[in-house]
Each structure stands twice: as structure tokens, then as C-alpha cells.
């Protein structure tokens, strides 16, 4: 299996990506400080992070490695 390549992004696209990453980072940090759980994605299934997260979604399932 080959590694995915990182295409060169236009300056506008890179600025949008940076803005979205910053917004997500700030939101996750705010939820952590407020002791709220967050739902994240490991590539195949959702999982939760935080003390008050539902138990059935707390541990991320490991993706299959072939």
C-alpha cells in the first residue's frame, strides 16, 4: 500500500485549512476545560474523549492493518 501524497495547496486553500484547524483546536480545548466530552473519528469509527463520555464509545476501535 502506498503512502498518500500531500498535494501542494494554493495560498487561499492553505489559509482556509489553517483557519479550520485553529477553530477545531480551540473548540476541543474549550470542551476539555468545561469537562465536556468530544466525539472524534479514527478513520473507521467514531469514539469519545472525556470523563463524561458514554462508556460504549470511549475506547477507539483499532483500524484493521492488512
Coordinates of N, CA and C in Angstrom, one line a residue:
X1 N 0.8 -1.2 0.0 CA 0.0 0.0 0.0 C 0.9 1.2 0.0
X2 N 0.6 2.2 -0.9 CA 1.5 3.4 -1.0 C 1.0 4.4 0.0
X3 N 1.9 5.3 0.3 CA 1.6 6.4 1.2 C 0.8 7.5 0.4
X4 N -0.2 8.1 1.1 CA -0.9 9.2 0.4 C 0.0 10.4 0.2
X5 N -0.1 11.0 -1.0 CA 0.8 12.2 -1.2 C 0.1 13.4 -0.8
X6 N 0.9 14.4 -0.3 CA 0.3 15.7 0.1 C 0.4 16.7 -1.1
X7 N -0.7 17.0 -1.7 CA -0.7 17.9 -2.8 C -0.3 19.3 -2.3
X8 N 0.3 20.1 -3.2 CA 0.6 21.5 -2.9 C -0.7 22.3 -3.0
X9 N -1.0 23.0 -1.9 CA -2.2 23.8 -1.8 C -2.0 25.2 -2.2
X10 N -3.0 25.8 -2.8 CA -2.9 27.3 -3.1 C -2.9 28.0 -1.8
X11 N -2.4 29.3 -1.8 CA -2.3 30.0 -0.6 C -3.7 30.2 0.0
X12 N -4.8 30.5 -0.8 CA -6.1 30.6 -0.3 C -6.6 29.3 0.4
X13 N -6.4 28.2 -0.2 CA -6.8 26.9 0.3 C -6.0 26.6 1.6
X14 N -4.7 26.9 1.7 CA -3.9 26.7 2.9 C -4.4 27.6 4.0
X15 N -4.8 28.8 3.7 CA -5.3 29.8 4.7 C -6.6 29.2 5.3
X16 N -7.5 28.7 4.4 CA -8.8 28.1 4.9 C -8.5 26.9 5.8
X17 N -7.6 26.0 5.4 CA -7.3 24.8 6.1 C -6.7 25.2 7.5
X18 N -5.8 26.2 7.5 CA -5.2 26.7 8.8 C -6.3 27.2 9.7
X19 N -7.2 28.0 9.2 CA -8.3 28.6 9.9 C -9.2 27.5 10.5
X20 N -9.6 26.5 9.7 CA -10.4 25.4 10.2 C -9.7 24.6 11.3
X21 N -8.4 24.3 11.1 CA -7.6 23.6 12.2 C -7.6 24.4 13.5
X22 N -7.4 25.7 13.4 CA -7.4 26.5 14.6 C -8.8 26.5 15.3
X23 N -9.8 26.6 14.5 CA -11.2 26.6 15.1 C -11.5 25.3 15.8
X24 N -11.1 24.2 15.2 CA -11.3 22.9 15.8 C -10.5 22.7 17.1
X25 N -9.2 23.2 17.0 CA -8.3 23.1 18.2 C -8.9 23.9 19.3
X26 N -9.4 25.1 19.1 CA -9.9 26.0 20.1 C -11.2 25.4 20.7
X27 N -12.0 24.8 19.8 CA -13.3 24.2 20.3 C -13.0 22.9 21.2
X28 N -12.1 22.1 20.8 CA -11.7 20.9 21.6 C -11.1 21.3 22.9
X29 N -10.3 22.4 22.9 CA -9.7 22.8 24.2 C -10.8 23.4 25.1
X30 N -11.7 24.2 24.5 CA -12.8 24.7 25.3 C -13.7 23.6 25.9
X31 N -14.0 22.6 25.1 CA -14.7 21.4 25.7 C -14.0 20.7 26.8
X32 N -12.6 20.6 26.6 CA -11.8 19.9 27.6 C -11.9 20.7 28.9
X33 N -11.7 22.1 28.8 CA -11.7 22.9 30.0 C -13.1 22.9 30.7
X34 N -14.2 22.7 30.0 CA -15.5 22.7 30.5 C -15.9 21.3 31.0
X35 N -15.0 20.3 30.9 CA -15.2 18.9 31.2 C -16.4 18.3 30.4
X36 N -16.4 18.7 29.1 CA -17.4 18.1 28.2 C -16.6 17.1 27.3
X37 N -17.3 16.0 26.9 CA -16.6 15.1 26.1 C -16.8 15.5 24.6
X38 N -15.9 15.0 23.8 CA -16.0 15.2 22.3 C -16.0 13.9 21.6
X39 N -16.6 14.0 20.4 CA -16.6 12.8 19.6 C -15.6 13.0 18.5
X40 N -14.7 12.0 18.3 CA -13.7 12.1 17.3 C -13.8 10.9 16.3
X41 N -13.0 10.9 15.3 CA -13.0 9.9 14.3 C -11.6 9.3 14.1
X42 N -11.5 8.0 14.1 CA -10.2 7.3 14.0 C -9.9 6.8 12.5
X43 N -10.8 7.2 11.6 CA -10.7 6.7 10.2 C -11.7 5.7 9.9
X44 N -12.2 5.0 10.8 CA -13.2 3.9 10.5 C -14.4 4.0 11.4
X45 N -14.2 4.5 12.7 CA -15.4 4.5 13.6 C -15.2 5.8 14.5
X46 N -16.4 6.3 15.0 CA -16.3 7.4 16.0 C -15.9 6.8 17.4
X47 N -15.3 7.7 18.2 CA -15.0 7.4 19.6 C -15.1 8.7 20.4
X48 N -15.3 8.6 21.7 CA -15.4 9.8 22.5 C -14.2 9.9 23.4
X49 N -13.9 11.2 23.8 CA -12.8 11.5 24.7 C -13.4 12.4 25.8
X50 N -13.1 12.1 27.0 CA -13.6 12.9 28.1 C -14.2 12.0 29.3
X51 N -14.2 12.6 30.5 CA -14.6 11.9 31.6 C -16.1 11.5 31.6
X52 N -16.9 12.3 31.0 CA -18.4 12.1 31.0 C -18.8 11.4 29.7
X53 N -17.9 10.9 28.9 CA -18.3 10.3 27.6 C -19.0 8.9 27.9
X54 N -19.9 8.6 27.0 CA -20.6 7.3 27.0 C -19.6 6.2 27.0
X55 N -19.7 5.2 27.9 CA -18.8 4.1 28.0 C -18.6 3.3 26.8
X56 N -19.7 3.1 26.0 CA -19.7 2.2 24.8 C -18.9 2.8 23.7
X57 N -18.6 4.1 23.8 CA -17.8 4.8 22.7 C -16.5 5.3 23.1
X58 N -16.1 5.0 24.4 CA -14.9 5.6 24.9 C -13.6 5.1 24.3
X59 N -13.4 3.8 24.1 CA -12.2 3.3 23.5 C -12.3 3.2 22.0
X60 N -11.3 3.9 21.3 CA -11.4 3.9 19.9 C -11.0 2.5 19.4
X61 N -11.8 2.0 18.4 CA -11.5 0.7 17.8 C -10.3 0.9 16.9
X62 N -9.4 -0.1 17.0 CA -8.2 0.0 16.1 C -8.5 -0.4 14.7
X63 N -8.1 0.4 13.7 CA -8.4 0.0 12.3 C -7.6 -1.2 12.0
X64 N -8.2 -2.0 11.1 CA -7.6 -3.2 10.6 C -6.3 -2.9 9.8
X65 N -5.2 -3.6 10.1 CA -4.0 -3.4 9.4 C -3.7 -4.7 8.5
X66 N -3.8 -4.6 7.3 CA -3.5 -5.7 6.4 C -2.1 -5.7 5.9

